[in-house]
Short mmCIF file of C-alpha atoms in Angstrom, two decimals:
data_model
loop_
_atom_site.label_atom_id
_atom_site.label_comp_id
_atom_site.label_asym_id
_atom_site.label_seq_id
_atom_site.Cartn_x
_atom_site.Cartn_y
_atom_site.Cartn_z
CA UNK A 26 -34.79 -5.93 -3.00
CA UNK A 27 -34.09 -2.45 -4.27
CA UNK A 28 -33.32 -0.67 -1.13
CA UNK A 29 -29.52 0.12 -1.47
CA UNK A 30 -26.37 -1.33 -3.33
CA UNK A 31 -26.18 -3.20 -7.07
CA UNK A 32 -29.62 -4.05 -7.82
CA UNK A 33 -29.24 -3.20 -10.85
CA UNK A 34 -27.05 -5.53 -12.09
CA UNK A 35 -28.95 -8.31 -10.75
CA UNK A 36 -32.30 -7.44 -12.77
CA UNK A 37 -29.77 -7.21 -15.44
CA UNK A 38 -28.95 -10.76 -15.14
CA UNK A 39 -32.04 -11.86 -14.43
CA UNK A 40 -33.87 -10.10 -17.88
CA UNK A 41 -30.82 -11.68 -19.81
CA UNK A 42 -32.09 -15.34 -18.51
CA UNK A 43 -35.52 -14.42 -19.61
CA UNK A 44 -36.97 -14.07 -15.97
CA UNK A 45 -39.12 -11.07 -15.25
CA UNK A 46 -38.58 -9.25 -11.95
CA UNK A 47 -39.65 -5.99 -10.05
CA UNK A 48 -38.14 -3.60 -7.52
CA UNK A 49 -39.09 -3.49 -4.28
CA UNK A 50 -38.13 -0.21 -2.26
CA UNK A 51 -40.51 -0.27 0.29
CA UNK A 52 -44.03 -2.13 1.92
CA UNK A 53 -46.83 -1.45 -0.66
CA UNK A 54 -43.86 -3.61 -3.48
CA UNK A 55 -44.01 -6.51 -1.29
CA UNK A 56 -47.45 -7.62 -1.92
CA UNK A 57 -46.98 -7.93 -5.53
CA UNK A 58 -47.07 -11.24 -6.67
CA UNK A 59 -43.30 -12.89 -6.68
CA UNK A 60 -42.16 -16.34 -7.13
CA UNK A 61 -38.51 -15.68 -5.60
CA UNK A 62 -36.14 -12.74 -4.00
CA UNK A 63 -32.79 -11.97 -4.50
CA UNK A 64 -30.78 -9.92 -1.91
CA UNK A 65 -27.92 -7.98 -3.80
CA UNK A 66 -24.86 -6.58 -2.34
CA UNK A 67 -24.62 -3.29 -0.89
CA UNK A 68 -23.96 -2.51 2.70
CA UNK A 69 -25.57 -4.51 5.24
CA UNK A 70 -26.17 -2.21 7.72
CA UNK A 71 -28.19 -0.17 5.34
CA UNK A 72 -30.01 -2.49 3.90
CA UNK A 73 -30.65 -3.83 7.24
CA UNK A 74 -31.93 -0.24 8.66
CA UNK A 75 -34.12 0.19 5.58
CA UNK A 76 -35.58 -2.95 6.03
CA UNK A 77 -37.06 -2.23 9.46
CA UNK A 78 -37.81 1.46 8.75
CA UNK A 79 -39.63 0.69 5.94
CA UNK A 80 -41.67 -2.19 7.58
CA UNK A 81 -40.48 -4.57 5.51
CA UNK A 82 -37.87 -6.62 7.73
CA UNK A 83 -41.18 -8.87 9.37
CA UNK A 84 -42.73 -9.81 6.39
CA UNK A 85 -39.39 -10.65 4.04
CA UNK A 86 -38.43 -13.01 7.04
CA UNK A 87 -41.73 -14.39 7.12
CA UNK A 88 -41.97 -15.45 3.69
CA UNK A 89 -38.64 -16.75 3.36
CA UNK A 90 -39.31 -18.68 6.02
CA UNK A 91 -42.36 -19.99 4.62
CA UNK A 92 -40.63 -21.08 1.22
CA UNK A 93 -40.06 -17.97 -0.68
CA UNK A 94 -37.03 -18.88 -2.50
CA UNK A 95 -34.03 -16.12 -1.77
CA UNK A 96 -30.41 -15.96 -3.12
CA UNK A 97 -28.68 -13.39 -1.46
CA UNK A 98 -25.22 -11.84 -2.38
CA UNK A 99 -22.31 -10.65 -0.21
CA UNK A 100 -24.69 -7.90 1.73
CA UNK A 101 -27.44 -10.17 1.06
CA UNK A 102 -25.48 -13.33 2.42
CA UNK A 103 -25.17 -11.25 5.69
CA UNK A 104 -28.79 -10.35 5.71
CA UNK A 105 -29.69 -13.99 5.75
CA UNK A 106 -27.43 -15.20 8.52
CA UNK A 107 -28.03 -15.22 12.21
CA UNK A 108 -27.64 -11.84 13.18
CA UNK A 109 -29.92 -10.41 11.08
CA UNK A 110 -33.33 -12.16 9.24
CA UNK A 111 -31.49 -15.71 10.82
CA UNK A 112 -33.04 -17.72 7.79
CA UNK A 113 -30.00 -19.61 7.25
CA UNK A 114 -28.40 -21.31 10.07
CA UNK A 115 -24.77 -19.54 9.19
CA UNK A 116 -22.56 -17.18 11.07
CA UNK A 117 -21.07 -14.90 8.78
CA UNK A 118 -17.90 -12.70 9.07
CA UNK A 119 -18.08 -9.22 7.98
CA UNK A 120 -15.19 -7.59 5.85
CA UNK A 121 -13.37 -10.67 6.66
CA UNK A 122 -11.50 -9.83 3.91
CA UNK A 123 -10.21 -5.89 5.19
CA UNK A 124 -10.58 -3.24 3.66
CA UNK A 125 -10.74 -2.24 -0.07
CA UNK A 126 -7.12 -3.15 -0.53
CA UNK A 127 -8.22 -6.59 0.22
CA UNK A 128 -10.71 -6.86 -2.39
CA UNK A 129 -10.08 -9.86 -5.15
CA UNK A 130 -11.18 -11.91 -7.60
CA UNK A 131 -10.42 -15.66 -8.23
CA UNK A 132 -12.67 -18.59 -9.42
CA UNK A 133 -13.06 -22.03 -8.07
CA UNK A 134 -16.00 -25.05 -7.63
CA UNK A 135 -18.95 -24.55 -6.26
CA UNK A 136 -20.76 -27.85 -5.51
CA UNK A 137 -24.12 -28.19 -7.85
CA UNK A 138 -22.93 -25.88 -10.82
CA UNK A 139 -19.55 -26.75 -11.81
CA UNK A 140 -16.01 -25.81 -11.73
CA UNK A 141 -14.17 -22.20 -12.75
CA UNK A 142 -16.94 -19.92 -11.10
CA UNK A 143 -15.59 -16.53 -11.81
CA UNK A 144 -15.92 -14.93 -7.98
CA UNK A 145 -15.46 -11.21 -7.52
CA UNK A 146 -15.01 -10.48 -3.66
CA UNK A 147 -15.98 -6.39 -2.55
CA UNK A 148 -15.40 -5.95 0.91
CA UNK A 149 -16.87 -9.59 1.20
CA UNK A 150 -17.69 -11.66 4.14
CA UNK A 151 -16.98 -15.13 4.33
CA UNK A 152 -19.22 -17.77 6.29
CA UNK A 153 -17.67 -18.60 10.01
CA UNK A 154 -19.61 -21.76 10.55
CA UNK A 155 -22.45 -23.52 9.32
CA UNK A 156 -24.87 -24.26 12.07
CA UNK A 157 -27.39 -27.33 11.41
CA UNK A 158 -26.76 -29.90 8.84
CA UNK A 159 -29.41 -28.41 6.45
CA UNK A 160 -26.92 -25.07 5.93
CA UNK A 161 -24.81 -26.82 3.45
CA UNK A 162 -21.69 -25.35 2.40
CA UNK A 163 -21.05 -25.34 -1.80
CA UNK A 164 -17.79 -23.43 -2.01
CA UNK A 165 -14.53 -22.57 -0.36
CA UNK A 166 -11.53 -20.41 -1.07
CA UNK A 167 -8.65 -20.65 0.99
CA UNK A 168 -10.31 -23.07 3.36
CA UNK A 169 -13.51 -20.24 4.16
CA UNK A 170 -17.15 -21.11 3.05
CA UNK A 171 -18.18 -18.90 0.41
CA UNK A 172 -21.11 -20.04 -0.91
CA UNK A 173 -24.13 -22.27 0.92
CA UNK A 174 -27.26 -23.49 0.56
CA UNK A 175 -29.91 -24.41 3.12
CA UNK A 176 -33.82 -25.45 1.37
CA UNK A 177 -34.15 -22.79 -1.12
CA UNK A 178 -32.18 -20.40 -0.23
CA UNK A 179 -29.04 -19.72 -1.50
CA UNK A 180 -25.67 -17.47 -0.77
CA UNK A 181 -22.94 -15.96 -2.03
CA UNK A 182 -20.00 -14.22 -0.09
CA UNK A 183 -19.00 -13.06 -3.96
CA UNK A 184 -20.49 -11.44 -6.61
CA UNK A 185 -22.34 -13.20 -9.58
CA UNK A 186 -23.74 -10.33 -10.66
CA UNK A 187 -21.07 -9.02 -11.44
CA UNK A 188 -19.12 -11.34 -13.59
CA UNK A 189 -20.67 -12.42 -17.32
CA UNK A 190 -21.14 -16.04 -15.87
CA UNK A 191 -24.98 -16.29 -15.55
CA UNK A 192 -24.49 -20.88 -14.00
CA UNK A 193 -25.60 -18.66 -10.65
CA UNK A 194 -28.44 -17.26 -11.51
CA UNK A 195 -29.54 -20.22 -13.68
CA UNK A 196 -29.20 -22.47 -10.68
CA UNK A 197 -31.03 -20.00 -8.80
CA UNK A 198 -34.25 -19.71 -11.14
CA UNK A 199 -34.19 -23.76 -10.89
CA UNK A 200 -34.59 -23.77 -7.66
CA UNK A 201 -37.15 -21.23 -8.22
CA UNK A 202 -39.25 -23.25 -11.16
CA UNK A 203 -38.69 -26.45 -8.67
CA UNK B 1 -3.34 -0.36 -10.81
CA UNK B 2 -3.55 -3.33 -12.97
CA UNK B 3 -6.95 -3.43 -14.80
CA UNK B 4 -8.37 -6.25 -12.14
CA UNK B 5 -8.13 -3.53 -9.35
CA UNK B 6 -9.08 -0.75 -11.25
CA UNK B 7 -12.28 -3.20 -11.88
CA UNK B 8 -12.45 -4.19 -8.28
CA UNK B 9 -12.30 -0.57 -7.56
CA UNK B 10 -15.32 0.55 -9.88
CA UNK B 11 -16.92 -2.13 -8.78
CA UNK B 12 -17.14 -1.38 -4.78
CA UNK B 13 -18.28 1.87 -6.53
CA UNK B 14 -21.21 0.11 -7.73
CA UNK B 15 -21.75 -1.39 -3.93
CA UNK B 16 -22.73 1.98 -2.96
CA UNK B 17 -25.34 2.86 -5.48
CA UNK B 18 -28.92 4.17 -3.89
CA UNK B 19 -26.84 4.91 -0.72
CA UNK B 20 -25.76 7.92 0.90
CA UNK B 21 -22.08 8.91 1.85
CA UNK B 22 -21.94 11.65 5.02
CA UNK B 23 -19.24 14.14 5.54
CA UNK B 24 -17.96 12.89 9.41
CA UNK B 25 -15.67 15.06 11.39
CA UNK B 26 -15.46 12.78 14.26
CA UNK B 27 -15.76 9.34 15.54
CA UNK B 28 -18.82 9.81 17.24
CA UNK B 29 -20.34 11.76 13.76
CA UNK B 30 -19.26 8.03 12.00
CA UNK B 31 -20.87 6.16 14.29
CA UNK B 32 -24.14 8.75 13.96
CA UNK B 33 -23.63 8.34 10.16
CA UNK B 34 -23.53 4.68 10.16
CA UNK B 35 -26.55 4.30 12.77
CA UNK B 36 -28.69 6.46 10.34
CA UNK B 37 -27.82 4.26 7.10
CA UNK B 38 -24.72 6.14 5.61
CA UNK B 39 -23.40 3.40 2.91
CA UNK B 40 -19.96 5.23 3.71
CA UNK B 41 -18.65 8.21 5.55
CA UNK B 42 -15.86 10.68 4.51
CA UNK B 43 -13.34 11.45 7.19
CA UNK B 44 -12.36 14.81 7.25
CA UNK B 45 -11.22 17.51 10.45
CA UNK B 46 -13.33 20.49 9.15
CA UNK B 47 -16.64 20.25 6.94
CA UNK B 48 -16.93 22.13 3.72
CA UNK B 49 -19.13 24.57 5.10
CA UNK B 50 -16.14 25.28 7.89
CA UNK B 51 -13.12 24.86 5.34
CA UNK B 52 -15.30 28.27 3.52
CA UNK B 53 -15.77 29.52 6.94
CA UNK B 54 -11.82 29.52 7.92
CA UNK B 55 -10.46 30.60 4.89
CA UNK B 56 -6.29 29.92 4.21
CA UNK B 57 -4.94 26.48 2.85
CA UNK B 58 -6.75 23.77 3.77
CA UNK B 59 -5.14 20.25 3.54
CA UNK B 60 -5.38 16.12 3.83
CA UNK B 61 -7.08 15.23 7.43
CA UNK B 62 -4.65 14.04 10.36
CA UNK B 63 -4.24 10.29 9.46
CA UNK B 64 -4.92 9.57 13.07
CA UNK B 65 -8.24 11.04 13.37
CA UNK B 66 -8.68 9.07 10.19
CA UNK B 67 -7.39 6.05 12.18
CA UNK B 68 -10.35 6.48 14.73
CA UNK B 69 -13.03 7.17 12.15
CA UNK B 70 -11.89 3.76 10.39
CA UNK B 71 -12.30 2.05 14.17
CA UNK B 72 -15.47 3.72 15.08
CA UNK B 73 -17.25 2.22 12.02
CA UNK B 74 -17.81 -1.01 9.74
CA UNK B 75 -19.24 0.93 6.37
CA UNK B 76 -16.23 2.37 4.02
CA UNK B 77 -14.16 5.20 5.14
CA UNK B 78 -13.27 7.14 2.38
CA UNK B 79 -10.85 10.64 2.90
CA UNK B 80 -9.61 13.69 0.94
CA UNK B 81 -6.48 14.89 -0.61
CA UNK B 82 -5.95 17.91 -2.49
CA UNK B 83 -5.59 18.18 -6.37
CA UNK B 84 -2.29 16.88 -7.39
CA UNK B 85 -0.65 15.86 -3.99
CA UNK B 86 0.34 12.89 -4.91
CA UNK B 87 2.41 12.32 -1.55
CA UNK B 88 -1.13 13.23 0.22
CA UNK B 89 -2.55 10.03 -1.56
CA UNK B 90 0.42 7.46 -0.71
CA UNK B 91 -0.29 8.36 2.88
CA UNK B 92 -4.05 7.74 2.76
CA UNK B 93 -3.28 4.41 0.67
CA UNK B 94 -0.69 3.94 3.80
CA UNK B 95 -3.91 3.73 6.31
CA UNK B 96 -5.55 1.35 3.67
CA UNK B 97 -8.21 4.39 2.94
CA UNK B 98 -11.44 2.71 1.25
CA UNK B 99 -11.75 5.53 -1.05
CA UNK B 100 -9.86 9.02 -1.77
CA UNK B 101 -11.46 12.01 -3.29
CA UNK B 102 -9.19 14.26 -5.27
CA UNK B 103 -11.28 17.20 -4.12
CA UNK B 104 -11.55 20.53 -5.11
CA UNK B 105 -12.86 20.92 -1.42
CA UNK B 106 -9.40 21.44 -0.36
CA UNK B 107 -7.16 23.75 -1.49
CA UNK B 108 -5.61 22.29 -4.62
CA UNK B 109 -1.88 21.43 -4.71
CA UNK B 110 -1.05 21.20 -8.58
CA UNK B 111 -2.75 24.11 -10.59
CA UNK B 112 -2.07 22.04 -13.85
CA UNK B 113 -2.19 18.23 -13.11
CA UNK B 114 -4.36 15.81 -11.31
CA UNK B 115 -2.83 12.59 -9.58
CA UNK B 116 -1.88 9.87 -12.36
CA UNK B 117 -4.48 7.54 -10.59
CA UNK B 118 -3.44 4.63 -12.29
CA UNK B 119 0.27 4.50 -9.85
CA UNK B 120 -2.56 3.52 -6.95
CA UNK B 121 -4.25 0.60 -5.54
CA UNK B 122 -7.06 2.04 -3.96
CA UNK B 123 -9.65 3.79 -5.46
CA UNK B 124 -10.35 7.53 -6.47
CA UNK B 125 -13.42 9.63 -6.82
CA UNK B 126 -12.83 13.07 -8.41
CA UNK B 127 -15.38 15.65 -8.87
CA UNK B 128 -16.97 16.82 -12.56
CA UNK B 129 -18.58 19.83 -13.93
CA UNK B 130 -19.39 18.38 -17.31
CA UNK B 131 -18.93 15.23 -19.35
CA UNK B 132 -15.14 16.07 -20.54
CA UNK B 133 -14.08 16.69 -16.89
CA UNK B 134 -15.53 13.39 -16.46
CA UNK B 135 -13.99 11.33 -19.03
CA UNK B 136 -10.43 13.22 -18.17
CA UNK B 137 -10.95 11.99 -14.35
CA UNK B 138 -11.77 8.34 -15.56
CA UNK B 139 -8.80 8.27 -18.36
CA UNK B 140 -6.54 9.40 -15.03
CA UNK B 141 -7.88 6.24 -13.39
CA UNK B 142 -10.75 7.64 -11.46
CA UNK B 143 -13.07 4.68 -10.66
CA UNK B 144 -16.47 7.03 -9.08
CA UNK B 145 -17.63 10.43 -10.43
CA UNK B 146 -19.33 12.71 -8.33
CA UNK B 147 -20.54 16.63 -9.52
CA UNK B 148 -18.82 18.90 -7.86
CA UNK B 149 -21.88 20.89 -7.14
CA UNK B 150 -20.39 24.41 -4.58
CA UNK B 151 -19.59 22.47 -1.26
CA UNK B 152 -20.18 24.11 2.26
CA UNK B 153 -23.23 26.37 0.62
CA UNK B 154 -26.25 24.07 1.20
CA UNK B 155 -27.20 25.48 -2.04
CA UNK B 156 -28.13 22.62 -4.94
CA UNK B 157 -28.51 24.93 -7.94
CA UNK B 158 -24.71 24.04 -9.11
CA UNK B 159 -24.73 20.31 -8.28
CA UNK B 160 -28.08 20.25 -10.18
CA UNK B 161 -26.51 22.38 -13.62
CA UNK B 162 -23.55 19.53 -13.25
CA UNK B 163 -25.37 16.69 -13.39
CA UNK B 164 -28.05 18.14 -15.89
CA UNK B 165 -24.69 19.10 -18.24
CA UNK B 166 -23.43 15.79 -17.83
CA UNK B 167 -26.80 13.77 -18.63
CA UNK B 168 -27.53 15.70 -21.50
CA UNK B 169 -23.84 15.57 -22.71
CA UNK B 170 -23.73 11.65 -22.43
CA UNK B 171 -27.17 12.03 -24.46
CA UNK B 172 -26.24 13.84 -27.20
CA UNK B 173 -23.17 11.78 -27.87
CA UNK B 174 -25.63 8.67 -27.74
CA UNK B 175 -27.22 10.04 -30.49
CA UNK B 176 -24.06 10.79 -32.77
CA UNK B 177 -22.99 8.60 -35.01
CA UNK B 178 -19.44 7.05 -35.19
CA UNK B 179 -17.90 8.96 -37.75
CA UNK B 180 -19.03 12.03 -35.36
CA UNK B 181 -16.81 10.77 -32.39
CA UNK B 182 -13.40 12.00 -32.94
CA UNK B 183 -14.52 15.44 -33.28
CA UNK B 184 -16.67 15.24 -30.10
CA UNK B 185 -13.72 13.73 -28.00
CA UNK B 186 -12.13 16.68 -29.26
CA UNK B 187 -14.34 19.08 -28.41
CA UNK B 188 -15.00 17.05 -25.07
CA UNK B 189 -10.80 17.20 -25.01
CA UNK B 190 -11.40 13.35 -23.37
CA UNK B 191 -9.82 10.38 -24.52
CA UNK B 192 -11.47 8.63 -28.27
CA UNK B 193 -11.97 5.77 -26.26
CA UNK B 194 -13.96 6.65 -23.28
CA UNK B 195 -16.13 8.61 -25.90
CA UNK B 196 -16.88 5.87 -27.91
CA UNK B 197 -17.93 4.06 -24.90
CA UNK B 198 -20.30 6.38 -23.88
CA UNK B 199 -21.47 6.66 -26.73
CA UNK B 200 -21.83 3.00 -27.14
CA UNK B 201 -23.53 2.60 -23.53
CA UNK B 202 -25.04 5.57 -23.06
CA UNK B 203 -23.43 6.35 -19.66
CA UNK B 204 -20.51 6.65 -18.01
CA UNK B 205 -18.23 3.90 -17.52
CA UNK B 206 -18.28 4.70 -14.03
CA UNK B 207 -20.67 5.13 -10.89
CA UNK B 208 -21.88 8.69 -10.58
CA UNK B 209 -22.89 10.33 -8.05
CA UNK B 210 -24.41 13.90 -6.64
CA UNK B 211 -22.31 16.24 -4.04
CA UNK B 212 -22.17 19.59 -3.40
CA UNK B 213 -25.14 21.50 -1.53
CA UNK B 214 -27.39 18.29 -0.88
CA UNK B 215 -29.09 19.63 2.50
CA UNK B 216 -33.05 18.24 2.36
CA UNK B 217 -34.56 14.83 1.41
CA UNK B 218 -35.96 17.13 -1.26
CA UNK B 219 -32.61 18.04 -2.42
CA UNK B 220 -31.46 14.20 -2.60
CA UNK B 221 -34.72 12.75 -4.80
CA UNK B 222 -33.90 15.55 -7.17
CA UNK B 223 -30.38 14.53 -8.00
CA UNK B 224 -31.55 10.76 -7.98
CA UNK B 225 -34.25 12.42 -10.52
CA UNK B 226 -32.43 14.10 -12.79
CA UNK B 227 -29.75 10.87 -12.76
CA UNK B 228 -27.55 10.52 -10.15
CA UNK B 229 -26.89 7.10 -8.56
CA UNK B 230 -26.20 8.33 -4.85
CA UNK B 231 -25.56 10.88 -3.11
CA UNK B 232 -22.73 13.09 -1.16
CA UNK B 233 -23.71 14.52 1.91
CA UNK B 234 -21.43 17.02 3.34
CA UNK B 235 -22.03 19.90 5.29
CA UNK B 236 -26.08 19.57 5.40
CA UNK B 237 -26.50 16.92 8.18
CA UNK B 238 -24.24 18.00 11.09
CA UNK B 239 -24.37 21.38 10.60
CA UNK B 240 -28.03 21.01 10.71
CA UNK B 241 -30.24 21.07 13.96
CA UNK B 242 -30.84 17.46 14.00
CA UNK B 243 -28.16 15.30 12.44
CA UNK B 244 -29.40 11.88 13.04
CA UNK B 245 -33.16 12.33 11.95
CA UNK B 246 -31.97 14.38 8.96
CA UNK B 247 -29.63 11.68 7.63
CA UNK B 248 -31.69 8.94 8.47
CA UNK B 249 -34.45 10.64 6.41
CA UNK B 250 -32.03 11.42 3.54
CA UNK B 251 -30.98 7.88 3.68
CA UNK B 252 -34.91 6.92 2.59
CA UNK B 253 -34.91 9.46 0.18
CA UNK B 254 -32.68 8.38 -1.87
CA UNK B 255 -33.90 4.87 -1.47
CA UNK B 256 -37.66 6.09 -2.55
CA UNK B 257 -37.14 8.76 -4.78
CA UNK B 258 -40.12 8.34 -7.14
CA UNK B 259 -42.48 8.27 -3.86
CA UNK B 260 -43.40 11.83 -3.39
CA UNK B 261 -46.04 10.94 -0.40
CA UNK B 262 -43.52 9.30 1.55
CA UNK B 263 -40.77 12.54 0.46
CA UNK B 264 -43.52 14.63 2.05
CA UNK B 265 -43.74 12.47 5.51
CA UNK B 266 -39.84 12.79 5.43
CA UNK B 267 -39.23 16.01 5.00
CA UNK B 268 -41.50 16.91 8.46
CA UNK B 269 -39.91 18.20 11.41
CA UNK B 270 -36.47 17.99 10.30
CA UNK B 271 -35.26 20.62 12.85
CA UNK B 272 -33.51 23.55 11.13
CA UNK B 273 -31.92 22.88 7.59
CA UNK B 274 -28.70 24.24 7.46
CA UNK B 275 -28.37 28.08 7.24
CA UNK B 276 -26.87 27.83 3.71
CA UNK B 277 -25.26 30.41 0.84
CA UNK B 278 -26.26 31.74 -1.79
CA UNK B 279 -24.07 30.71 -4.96
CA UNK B 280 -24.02 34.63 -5.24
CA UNK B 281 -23.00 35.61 -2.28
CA UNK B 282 -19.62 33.75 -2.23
CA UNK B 283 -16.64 34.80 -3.12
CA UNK B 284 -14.76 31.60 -3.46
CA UNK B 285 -16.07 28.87 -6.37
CA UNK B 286 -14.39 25.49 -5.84
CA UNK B 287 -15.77 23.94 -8.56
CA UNK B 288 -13.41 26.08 -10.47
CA UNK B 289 -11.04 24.53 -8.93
CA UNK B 290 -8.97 21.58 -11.46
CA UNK B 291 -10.60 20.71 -14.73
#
């Protein structure tokens, strides 16, 4: 979804695994044949007004809701949550982190790919509360959910794309190929 | 800065690529901003177009109308400070500013030297003319480049000649070889290192962006065009006749660039553009301002 924010870097990732992808920036992309999405960071409220300006916000929640594997990052996490395309049964926290100041990066677990994730947090949300047994959580830092999984979809309060670790991604594109 | 934040830093830079950050006088203008898909707004008491307009020395913002900007809205806040007032920046790192442009805007402070951006945590965007300015704003610690187009004129020529410089600039070095670099970084007068980097990536090493005279959706899908990854919007949408549907329309602009149908559906009944300047007809040229 190449509305706003770092789209860029995902296709980046994405070519470097071998995947092929395509942007989509408004209705006529969507049709185009796709075998997963990926929501990137940005702003959310952007993204979010774009979506339903551009007549796209219908249709992305109906496919995702009809299979179409999605990983969405930081902005994207939002996106998916209940206040917005409400595809994932999560409540998410916006800049739960503050302001810029508060930005950081760390690394820890997340459940599925291994240990030592590199996590870059921009502004970043964090997940309140998982809301049906399906939303499963895969990662914490400091005792917040930071990463989750519910059917095949997948977020991240961090940034993958931004970090040389592609174990993401990979996992991602399995759940794709699955 | 340690090198984490100033990656951190260039990095929220990157979070606000194919967006569009609105000059915001007011709380209410923020919350306008936001509503029409601003992916940040820049908090600041008088608009270029009204800094030109008023003449004399023309400074940092009130922190507290700052304050009620940063409570109005949920998207970044970024604010100015004038060229070399360093004390200017501790203050808007005080209110935990997203972003501060060293801006030529204002009336600079230090007719010699920019901040040492490096002493900060938060991030800086500083304006360019050309691809040394550039590299001399990044080696300083700036973590965003914008052009420094000729705020307050609604006029794009300048913002168009900066970014066109810079492109071709970063180009030609691309196209050196590596035994060519140290006399380009002196000609450039920019840093080896950030030279050979360009020259090695074929762009900057930071998020660049358009300012300066941006007015129409026309105006925006040019700069995105001819290479810029966003865009500044300052004086053109509230000094226009209708703020909201202009920004909201500059907003998809940027976001469909390439589409020239749908730039032709946007740019109807806008209301009036603002009234505007001719480059010409002005006597003041910031972008002279700090190199």
């Amino acid at each position: 979804m190449a509305l706003q924010g770092a789209f860029i870097e995902h296709e980046a990732m994405l070519r470097r695994l071998g995947a092929e992808c395509f942007e989509v920036r408004q209705a006529s992309d969507w049709g185009r044949p796709k075998d997963g999405l990926i929501l990137p960071g940005g702003e959310s409220t952007v993204q979010r007004r774009l979506l339903e300006d551009l007549g796209l916000f219908g249709a992305v929640r109906r496919d995702i809701l009809a299979g179409l594997p999605v990983l969405g990052t930081c902005a994207g996490m939002i996106l998916l949550s209940q206040t917005h395309l409400a595809t994932m049964h999560m409540r998410v926290r916006r800049n739960a982190y503050g302001r810029q100041l508060g930005s950081f990066r760390t690394g820890n677990r997340v459940e599925g790919i291994g240990g030592d994730v590199p996590m870059t947090f921009i502004r970043a949300p964090y997940i309140e509360e998982t809301l049906s047994p399906e939303c499963r959580p895969l990662a914490r830092v400091d005792g917040h959910i930071v990463a989750a999984r519910e059917g095949k979809q997948m977020a991240t309060a961090f940034h993958p794309e931004l970090d040389g670790d592609t174990r993401i991604h990979e996992a991602f594109l399995q759940l794709v190929s699955e | 800065m340690n090198n984490e934040r100033q990656q951190l830093n260039r990095q929220l830079a990157q979070m606000l690529k194919g967006g569009v950050i609105m000059d915001v006088t007011t709380p209410e203008q923020a919350r306008i901003a936001e509503e029409a898909g601003a992916c940040a707004v820049m908090a600041l008491e008088r608009i270029p177009a009204d800094i030109r307009a008023a003449g004399g020395v023309s400074r940092m913002s009130d922190p507290k109308m700052i304050r009620g900007i940063q409570e109005a809205v949920s998207i970044p806040v970024m604010a100015k400070c004038r060229i070399g007032h360093i004390a200017e920046a501790q203050i808007l790192q005080a209110i935990e500013i997203d972003y501060i442009d060293e801006s030529e805007v204002l009336s600079p402070a230090d007719n010699i030297h920019h901040i040492d951006k490096t002493r900060f945590d938060v991030p800086f965007v500083c304006g360019a003319k050309n691809l040394g300015e550039a590299l001399r704003r990044i080696a300083e610690g700036a973590t965003m480049i914008r052009t420094k187009g000729e705020p307050g004129t609604g006029d794009v020529v300048q913002a168009v000649s900066h970014m066109r410089l810079m492109q071709s600039e970063i180009r030609r070095l691309s196209a050196m070889s590596v035994d060519e670099l140290y006399e380009a970084a002196k000609q450039l007068q920019a840093p080896y290192e950030l030279v050979r980097w360009v020259h090695d990536n074929g762009r900057l090493p930071v998020v660049n962006f358009a300012a300066g005279g941006v007015a129409t959706p026309a105006d925006a899908a040019l700069m995105m065009q001819l290479g810029a990854e966003g865009v500044f919007v300052g004086s053109g949408i509230f000094k226009s006749g209708n703020p909201a549907k202009r920004a909201a329309a500059i907003v998809k602009a940027v976001t469909n660039w390439q589409d020239a149908k749908m730039l032709a559906e946007l740019s109807e009944d806008l209301g009036e553009a603002m009234v505007g300047i001719n480059e010409q007809e002005i006597e003041l040229l910031m972008a002279e301002r700090g190199k």
